[in-house]
CSV table of C-alpha atoms and ligand atoms in Angstrom, one decimal:
chain,number,residue,atom,x,y,z
A,243,MET,CA,21.3,-8.4,-3.8
A,244,THR,CA,19.8,-5.2,-5.3
A,245,ILE,CA,16.3,-4.4,-5.1
A,246,LEU,CA,14.4,-1.8,-7.4
A,247,VAL,CA,11.5,0.0,-5.2
A,248,THR,CA,9.6,2.1,-7.2
A,249,GLY,CA,7.3,4.5,-5.4
A,250,GLY,CA,9.9,4.3,-2.6
A,251,ALA,CA,9.2,7.7,-1.3
A,252,GLY,CA,5.4,6.9,-0.6
A,253,PHE,CA,3.8,5.7,2.4
A,254,ILE,CA,4.1,1.9,1.9
A,255,GLY,CA,6.8,2.3,-0.5
A,256,SER,CA,9.0,4.1,2.3
A,257,HIS,CA,8.6,1.6,5.1
A,258,ALA,CA,9.3,-1.3,2.6
A,259,THR,CA,12.5,0.3,2.1
A,260,VAL,CA,13.6,0.7,5.6
A,261,GLU,CA,12.7,-2.9,5.8
A,262,LEU,CA,14.6,-4.0,3.1
A,263,LEU,CA,17.4,-2.1,4.3
A,264,GLU,CA,17.3,-3.4,7.5
A,265,SER,CA,17.2,-6.9,6.3
A,266,GLY,CA,20.5,-6.6,4.6
A,267,TYR,CA,19.4,-6.1,1.1
A,268,ASP,CA,21.0,-3.0,-1.2
A,269,VAL,CA,18.4,-0.8,-2.9
A,270,VAL,CA,17.5,1.8,-5.4
A,271,VAL,CA,14.4,3.8,-5.5
A,272,ILE,CA,12.9,5.5,-7.9
A,273,ASP,CA,10.0,7.9,-7.3
A,274,ASN,CA,8.0,10.7,-9.5
A,275,LEU,CA,7.4,12.5,-6.4
A,276,VAL,CA,3.7,13.3,-7.8
A,277,ASN,CA,2.2,12.0,-4.7
A,278,SER,CA,5.2,11.8,-2.0
A,279,ASP,CA,7.9,14.1,-0.8
A,280,ILE,CA,11.6,13.7,-1.0
A,281,GLU,CA,11.9,14.3,2.7
A,282,ALA,CA,10.9,10.7,3.2
A,283,ILE,CA,13.9,9.4,1.1
A,284,LYS,CA,16.1,11.9,3.5
A,285,ARG,CA,14.3,10.1,6.9
A,286,VAL,CA,14.5,6.5,5.4
A,287,LYS,CA,18.5,6.9,5.2
A,288,GLU,CA,18.6,9.0,8.8
A,289,LEU,CA,16.5,5.9,10.4
A,290,THR,CA,18.8,3.1,8.7
A,291,GLY,CA,22.1,5.1,8.7
A,292,ILE,CA,22.2,3.6,5.2
A,293,ASP,CA,22.7,5.6,2.0
A,294,PHE,CA,21.3,4.4,-1.4
A,295,PRO,CA,20.9,5.8,-4.8
A,296,PHE,CA,17.5,7.8,-5.2
A,297,TYR,CA,16.1,8.9,-8.8
A,298,GLN,CA,13.4,10.9,-9.5
A,299,TYR,CA,12.1,9.1,-12.3
A,300,ASP,CA,8.7,8.2,-13.7
A,301,LEU,CA,7.8,4.5,-15.1
A,302,LEU,CA,6.3,6.4,-18.2
A,303,SER,CA,9.8,7.6,-18.9
A,304,TYR,CA,11.0,4.4,-21.2
A,305,LYS,CA,14.6,6.4,-21.6
A,306,GLN,CA,14.9,6.9,-17.7
A,307,LEU,CA,14.2,3.1,-17.0
A,308,GLN,CA,16.8,1.8,-19.6
A,309,LYS,CA,19.3,4.1,-18.2
A,310,LEU,CA,18.5,2.9,-14.6
A,311,PHE,CA,18.8,-1.1,-15.8
A,312,LYS,CA,22.2,-0.2,-17.5
A,313,THR,CA,23.6,1.3,-14.3
A,314,TYR,CA,22.6,-1.5,-11.9
A,315,LYS,CA,22.1,-5.6,-11.9
A,316,PHE,CA,18.8,-5.9,-10.3
A,317,GLU,CA,17.7,-9.3,-8.7
A,318,ALA,CA,14.2,-8.3,-8.2
A,319,VAL,CA,11.6,-5.4,-7.9
A,320,MET,CA,9.4,-4.3,-5.8
A,321,HIS,CA,6.7,-2.4,-7.6
A,322,PHE,CA,4.4,0.5,-5.5
A,323,ALA,CA,4.4,3.2,-7.9
A,324,GLY,CA,0.8,4.3,-8.7
A,325,LEU,CA,-2.0,6.5,-8.3
A,326,LYS,CA,-4.5,5.1,-5.6
A,327,ALA,CA,-7.5,7.6,-4.9
A,328,VAL,CA,-10.5,5.9,-5.4
A,329,GLY,CA,-12.5,9.6,-5.7
A,330,GLU,CA,-9.8,11.0,-8.1
A,331,SER,CA,-9.7,7.6,-10.2
A,332,ILE,CA,-13.3,8.6,-11.0
A,333,GLU,CA,-12.6,12.2,-12.1
A,334,ILE,CA,-9.6,11.7,-14.2
A,335,PRO,CA,-9.5,7.9,-15.4
A,336,ILE,CA,-7.2,8.7,-18.1
A,337,ASN,CA,-4.7,9.7,-15.9
A,338,TYR,CA,-4.9,6.5,-13.6
A,339,TYR,CA,-5.0,4.1,-16.4
A,340,HIS,CA,-1.9,5.9,-18.3
A,341,ASN,CA,-0.2,6.0,-15.2
A,342,ASN,CA,-0.7,2.7,-13.6
A,343,ILE,CA,-1.2,0.6,-16.2
A,344,THR,CA,1.4,2.0,-19.1
A,345,GLY,CA,3.7,2.7,-16.2
A,346,THR,CA,3.5,-1.3,-15.3
A,347,ILE,CA,3.8,-2.3,-18.8
A,348,ASN,CA,7.1,-0.4,-19.4
A,349,LEU,CA,8.8,-1.8,-15.8
A,350,CYS,CA,8.0,-5.0,-17.2
A,351,ARG,CA,9.2,-4.4,-20.7
A,352,VAL,CA,12.7,-3.0,-19.5
A,353,MET,CA,13.0,-5.6,-16.8
A,354,ASP,CA,12.7,-8.3,-19.6
A,355,GLU,CA,15.3,-6.5,-21.6
A,356,TYR,CA,17.7,-6.7,-19.0
A,357,GLY,CA,17.1,-10.3,-17.5
A,358,VAL,CA,15.3,-9.1,-14.2
A,359,ASN,CA,12.3,-11.5,-13.8
A,360,LYS,CA,11.3,-11.2,-10.4
A,361,LEU,CA,8.5,-9.0,-9.2
A,362,VAL,CA,6.7,-8.3,-6.1
A,363,PHE,CA,3.4,-6.3,-7.1
A,364,SER,CA,1.5,-3.7,-4.4
A,365,SER,CA,-2.3,-4.9,-5.5
A,366,SER,CA,-5.4,-4.3,-3.5
A,367,ALA,CA,-8.3,-5.9,-1.9
A,368,THR,CA,-10.4,-3.5,-3.9
A,369,VAL,CA,-10.1,-6.1,-6.7
A,370,TYR,CA,-12.4,-8.3,-4.6
A,371,GLY,CA,-15.4,-5.6,-4.9
A,372,ASN,CA,-18.2,-6.2,-2.6
A,373,PRO,CA,-17.6,-10.0,-1.1
A,374,SER,CA,-20.6,-12.2,-0.6
A,375,THR,CA,-19.0,-13.5,2.6
A,376,VAL,CA,-16.2,-13.0,4.7
A,377,PRO,CA,-13.3,-13.8,5.3
A,378,ILE,CA,-12.3,-12.9,1.7
A,379,TYR,CA,-9.9,-15.9,0.2
A,380,GLU,CA,-7.7,-15.3,-2.8
A,381,THR,CA,-9.9,-17.6,-4.7
A,382,PHE,CA,-12.9,-15.1,-4.3
A,383,PRO,CA,-14.5,-13.9,-7.7
A,384,LEU,CA,-13.1,-10.3,-8.5
A,385,SER,CA,-15.1,-7.3,-9.3
A,386,VAL,CA,-14.2,-3.6,-9.4
A,387,THR,CA,-16.6,-0.6,-9.2
A,388,ASN,CA,-14.0,2.2,-9.7
A,389,PRO,CA,-11.2,3.0,-12.3
A,390,TYR,CA,-8.4,2.7,-9.6
A,391,GLY,CA,-9.6,-0.6,-8.6
A,392,ARG,CA,-10.0,-1.5,-12.2
A,393,THR,CA,-6.1,-0.6,-13.2
A,394,LYS,CA,-5.4,-2.9,-10.0
A,395,LEU,CA,-7.1,-5.8,-11.6
A,396,ILE,CA,-6.1,-5.1,-15.3
A,397,ILE,CA,-2.5,-5.1,-13.9
A,398,GLU,CA,-2.9,-8.5,-11.9
A,399,GLU,CA,-4.6,-10.0,-15.5
A,400,PHE,CA,-1.4,-8.5,-17.3
A,401,LEU,CA,1.0,-10.3,-14.8
A,402,LYS,CA,-1.0,-13.5,-15.0
A,403,ASP,CA,-0.5,-13.6,-18.8
A,404,LEU,CA,3.3,-12.4,-18.7
A,405,SER,CA,4.3,-15.3,-16.3
A,406,ALA,CA,2.3,-17.7,-18.1
A,407,SER,CA,4.0,-16.2,-21.3
A,408,ASN,CA,7.3,-17.7,-20.0
A,409,PRO,CA,8.5,-19.8,-17.0
A,410,LYS,CA,11.3,-17.4,-16.2
A,411,TRP,CA,9.0,-15.0,-14.8
A,412,ARG,CA,8.4,-15.1,-10.9
A,413,VAL,CA,5.5,-12.7,-9.6
A,414,VAL,CA,3.9,-12.3,-6.3
A,415,LEU,CA,0.5,-10.3,-6.0
A,416,LEU,CA,-0.1,-8.8,-2.6
A,417,ARG,CA,-3.4,-7.8,-2.0
A,418,TYR,CA,-3.4,-5.3,1.0
A,419,PHE,CA,-6.4,-4.8,3.1
A,420,ASN,CA,-6.2,-1.5,5.0
A,421,PRO,CA,-2.9,-0.3,5.7
A,422,ILE,CA,-2.4,2.1,8.7
A,423,GLY,CA,0.2,3.2,11.3
A,424,ALA,CA,3.7,4.2,10.8
A,425,HIS,CA,7.2,3.4,11.7
A,426,GLU,CA,7.6,3.3,15.7
A,427,SER,CA,10.2,6.4,15.2
A,428,GLY,CA,7.6,8.7,13.9
A,429,ARG,CA,9.9,10.0,11.2
A,430,ILE,CA,8.0,8.3,8.0
A,431,GLY,CA,4.0,7.7,7.9
A,432,GLU,CA,1.1,8.4,5.8
A,433,ASP,CA,1.1,11.9,4.2
A,434,PRO,CA,-1.9,12.4,2.2
A,435,LYS,CA,-2.2,15.6,0.3
A,436,GLY,CA,-4.9,18.0,0.8
A,437,ILE,CA,-8.0,16.4,2.4
A,438,PRO,CA,-7.4,12.8,3.4
A,439,ASN,CA,-9.5,10.1,1.8
A,440,ASN,CA,-8.8,7.6,4.1
A,441,LEU,CA,-10.1,7.2,7.6
A,442,MET,CA,-7.0,7.0,9.7
A,443,PRO,CA,-5.3,10.1,8.3
A,444,TYR,CA,-8.3,12.0,9.0
A,445,ILE,CA,-9.0,10.9,12.5
A,446,THR,CA,-5.2,12.0,13.2
A,447,GLN,CA,-5.8,15.4,11.4
A,448,VAL,CA,-8.7,15.9,13.3
A,449,ALA,CA,-6.9,14.8,16.8
A,450,ILE,CA,-4.2,17.6,16.0
A,451,GLY,CA,-7.0,20.2,15.1
A,452,LYS,CA,-6.4,20.6,11.4
A,453,ARG,CA,-9.8,19.0,11.0
A,454,ASP,CA,-12.8,20.2,13.1
A,455,LYS,CA,-14.7,16.7,13.0
A,456,LEU,CA,-15.0,13.3,11.2
A,457,LYS,CA,-17.5,12.4,9.3
A,458,VAL,CA,-18.7,9.0,9.7
A,459,PHE,CA,-20.0,7.7,6.1
A,460,GLY,CA,-23.0,5.7,7.2
A,461,ASN,CA,-24.4,3.8,10.4
A,462,ASP,CA,-26.9,1.7,8.6
A,463,TYR,CA,-24.6,-0.8,7.3
A,464,ASN,CA,-25.3,-4.7,8.4
A,465,THR,CA,-22.6,-4.7,10.7
A,466,HIS,CA,-22.5,-5.0,14.7
A,467,ASP,CA,-22.6,-0.9,15.2
A,468,GLY,CA,-23.6,-0.1,11.7
A,469,THR,CA,-20.7,1.3,10.4
A,470,GLY,CA,-18.1,0.2,7.7
A,471,VAL,CA,-16.0,-2.8,8.9
A,472,ARG,CA,-12.4,-3.1,7.7
A,473,ASP,CA,-9.4,-5.3,8.0
A,474,PHE,CA,-6.8,-2.4,9.5
A,475,ILE,CA,-3.2,-3.9,9.4
A,476,HIS,CA,-0.2,-2.0,10.5
A,477,VAL,CA,2.0,-0.8,7.8
A,478,VAL,CA,5.0,-2.3,9.2
A,479,ASP,CA,3.3,-5.7,9.2
A,480,LEU,CA,2.6,-5.4,5.7
A,481,VAL,CA,6.0,-4.6,4.7
A,482,LYS,CA,7.7,-7.4,6.4
A,483,GLY,CA,5.1,-9.5,4.3
A,484,HIS,CA,6.9,-8.2,1.6
A,485,ILE,CA,10.4,-9.5,2.5
A,486,ASN,CA,8.7,-13.0,2.7
A,487,ALA,CA,7.4,-12.3,-0.9
A,488,LEU,CA,10.8,-11.9,-1.8
A,489,ASN,CA,12.4,-15.2,-0.1
A,490,PHE,CA,9.5,-17.2,-1.6
A,491,LEU,CA,10.3,-15.6,-5.2
A,492,GLU,CA,13.5,-17.6,-5.0
A,493,LYS,CA,12.1,-21.2,-4.6
A,494,THR,CA,9.0,-20.6,-7.1
A,495,ILE,CA,8.0,-19.8,-10.7
A,496,GLY,CA,5.0,-18.6,-12.0
A,497,ILE,CA,2.6,-16.4,-10.2
A,498,GLU,CA,1.0,-16.3,-6.5
A,499,ILE,CA,-1.1,-14.2,-5.0
A,500,PHE,CA,-1.7,-13.5,-1.3
A,501,ASN,CA,-3.9,-11.6,0.9
A,502,LEU,CA,-1.9,-9.2,3.5
A,503,GLY,CA,-4.7,-8.5,6.1
A,504,THR,CA,-5.1,-9.6,9.8
A,505,GLY,CA,-7.8,-11.5,9.6
A,506,GLN,CA,-9.9,-9.2,11.9
A,507,GLY,CA,-12.4,-6.9,11.0
A,508,TYR,CA,-13.1,-3.6,13.0
A,509,SER,CA,-15.8,-0.8,12.5
A,510,VAL,CA,-15.1,3.0,11.9
A,511,LEU,CA,-16.4,3.3,15.7
A,512,ASP,CA,-14.2,0.5,16.9
A,513,LEU,CA,-11.2,2.4,15.4
A,514,ILE,CA,-12.1,6.0,16.8
A,515,ASN,CA,-12.9,4.4,20.2
A,516,THR,CA,-9.7,2.6,20.1
A,517,PHE,CA,-7.7,5.6,18.9
A,518,SER,CA,-9.2,7.9,21.8
A,519,SER,CA,-8.3,5.0,24.2
A,520,VAL,CA,-5.0,5.1,22.9
A,521,THR,CA,-4.3,8.6,23.1
A,522,SER,CA,-6.9,10.0,25.6
A,523,ILE,CA,-8.1,12.4,22.7
A,524,ASP,CA,-11.7,12.7,21.9
A,525,ILE,CA,-12.6,12.3,17.9
A,526,PRO,CA,-15.7,14.8,17.2
A,527,TYR,CA,-17.8,12.9,14.6
A,528,GLU,CA,-20.7,13.5,12.6
A,529,ILE,CA,-22.7,10.5,11.1
A,530,VAL,CA,-23.7,11.4,7.5
A,531,GLU,CA,-24.8,9.5,4.2
A,532,ARG,CA,-23.0,6.3,3.1
A,533,ARG,CA,-20.2,7.2,0.7
A,534,PRO,CA,-21.1,6.1,-3.2
A,535,GLY,CA,-18.9,2.9,-3.5
A,536,ASP,CA,-18.1,2.0,-0.1
A,537,ILE,CA,-19.2,-1.9,1.2
A,538,ALA,CA,-20.2,-2.9,4.4
A,539,ILE,CA,-17.7,-5.4,5.3
A,540,CYS,CA,-14.2,-6.4,3.9
A,541,TYR,CA,-11.6,-8.7,6.1
A,542,ALA,CA,-9.1,-10.8,5.1
A,543,SER,CA,-8.2,-14.7,5.4
A,544,PRO,CA,-4.4,-14.5,5.8
A,545,ASP,CA,-4.1,-18.2,5.9
A,546,LYS,CA,-2.4,-18.7,2.7
A,547,ALA,CA,0.1,-15.8,3.3
A,548,LYS,CA,0.5,-17.3,7.1
A,549,LYS,CA,1.2,-21.3,5.4
A,550,ILE,CA,3.0,-20.2,2.3
A,551,LEU,CA,5.0,-17.1,3.1
A,552,LYS,CA,5.5,-18.0,7.1
A,553,TRP,CA,4.0,-14.5,7.5
A,554,GLU,CA,1.3,-13.2,9.7
A,555,ALA,CA,0.4,-9.5,11.2
A,556,GLU,CA,1.6,-9.3,15.0
A,557,LYS,CA,0.5,-5.6,15.8
A,558,SER,CA,-2.7,-4.6,17.5
A,559,LEU,CA,-5.2,-2.0,16.6
A,560,ARG,CA,-3.8,-0.3,19.7
A,561,ASP,CA,-0.3,-0.3,18.0
A,562,MET,CA,-1.7,1.0,14.8
A,563,CYS,CA,-3.2,3.9,16.5
A,564,LYS,CA,-0.4,4.7,18.7
A,565,ASP,CA,2.0,4.8,15.8
A,566,SER,CA,-0.3,6.7,13.5
A,567,TRP,CA,-0.7,9.5,16.3
A,568,ASN,CA,3.4,9.4,16.9
A,569,TRP,CA,3.9,10.4,13.2
A,570,GLN,CA,0.9,12.9,13.0
A,571,ILE,CA,1.9,14.6,16.5
A,572,ASN,CA,5.7,14.5,15.0
A,573,ASN,CA,4.8,16.0,11.9
A,574,PRO,CA,1.6,18.0,12.1
A,575,ASN,CA,2.1,19.0,8.2
A,576,GLY,CA,3.5,15.8,7.2
A,577,TYR,CA,6.5,16.3,5.6
A,578,ARG,CA,6.1,19.9,4.9
A,579,SER,CA,6.2,20.5,8.7
B,674,WQD,C1,-12.5,2.7,5.4
B,674,WQD,C2,-14.1,3.1,6.3
B,674,WQD,C3,-15.3,4.4,5.2
B,674,WQD,C4,-13.1,7.9,5.6
B,674,WQD,C5,-9.4,2.6,0.3
B,674,WQD,C6,-9.4,1.9,-1.2
B,674,WQD,C7,-8.6,0.7,-0.8
B,674,WQD,C8,-7.0,1.3,-0.4
B,674,WQD,C9,-7.6,2.0,1.1
B,674,WQD,C10,-5.4,1.7,-1.6
B,674,WQD,C11,-15.3,3.1,5.2
B,674,WQD,C12,-15.2,5.0,6.2
B,674,WQD,C13,-13.5,6.5,5.5
B,674,WQD,C14,-14.2,9.0,6.1
B,674,WQD,C15,-15.2,7.7,7.0
B,674,WQD,N1,-6.6,2.2,-0.9
B,674,WQD,N2,-14.4,6.4,6.4
B,674,WQD,N3,-14.8,8.7,7.1
B,674,WQD,O1,-12.5,2.7,1.1
B,674,WQD,O2,-11.7,0.9,2.8
B,674,WQD,O3,-10.0,1.5,1.1
B,674,WQD,O4,-8.4,3.2,0.9
B,674,WQD,O5,-4.7,1.1,-1.8
B,674,WQD,O6,-8.0,0.2,-2.2
B,674,WQD,O7,-10.7,1.2,-1.7
B,674,WQD,O8,-10.5,2.9,3.0
B,674,WQD,O9,-10.4,4.3,4.9
B,674,WQD,O10,-11.5,5.2,2.9
B,674,WQD,O11,-12.5,3.8,4.7
B,674,WQD,O12,-16.5,6.8,7.5
B,674,WQD,O13,-13.7,10.5,6.4
B,674,WQD,O14,-13.9,4.3,6.8
B,674,WQD,O15,-17.0,4.9,4.8
B,674,WQD,O16,-16.1,2.4,5.9
B,674,WQD,P1,-11.2,1.8,1.9
B,674,WQD,P2,-11.3,4.1,3.7
């Protein structure tokens, strides 16, 4: 059974490819390498001892997609490819809408042309906007505050319409909370280009001496210590949820939506303190003003995935810190080391 993985050189996509291979699937990976590194593909092959086809293809090239679907008979598609920086999406929305939405429409069109109708889509908790209560359930109202989040929401709505148009479509939308950590080998991990937007890669770059100190964006939120609270989930737990979702697609039709989170919220200071406790490395930080667009508290109810996908996160915040640090200390400059 061959699975097409789009964006398979990225942080989540590379970890998903390892999990798919180790679960016995055949894979074909495409990635335009705009926001990722071919080294990740080499390391996935090294880690699993399994070779697989990789193409530096772009979802915006319909010709490349047709060539791919002519060559391989895919059972399903795991779709990770997409631009994902909130701040950047505000600066260059045209690129985000074109890349994320047109790319997904191209992918679904060629899937339909070749009779491939099972899709696992990488969505995001960002579609919930600023929830009025927590934990967050899949039935909560959706609202977005930035172009990146809006592309995710629009793609979700498109996929709902697509699956409603024909019962042959089987679609799962997985709403990620905050994926961190890395494969236990330390050979693949999160490798942001330039200054990290996200908290954990910034912490590990401070720990390795690449950054002087962490800026904590606000400590006046209505949380237990005033800093933002998030549902951090180990990337390996996250991708295991994708395997369960693939199995679920075998026995369902239409579209289903699942939160992939731990159900436990931790604050920015909780993460900093846990990281220091695990690594014995102090993280100098400065409290600064809130980051525009940030919300106070965001964590999942993972009950639906637990009940229907028979999946739940198993790794602790300490595991996440240990594995994030193991990746960073073994790869001081990410894949460019
Ligand atoms: C987490 C907390 C910050 C950096 C975003 C996207 C989401 C997904 C994950 C793509 C917040 C604080 C952060 C820093 C800080 N991305 N922080 N100093 O904003 O919850 O989610 O990334 O799919 O869609 O919205 O993650 O890691 O940026 O921030 O204090 O240098 O850490 O204020 O409270 P976020 P994050």
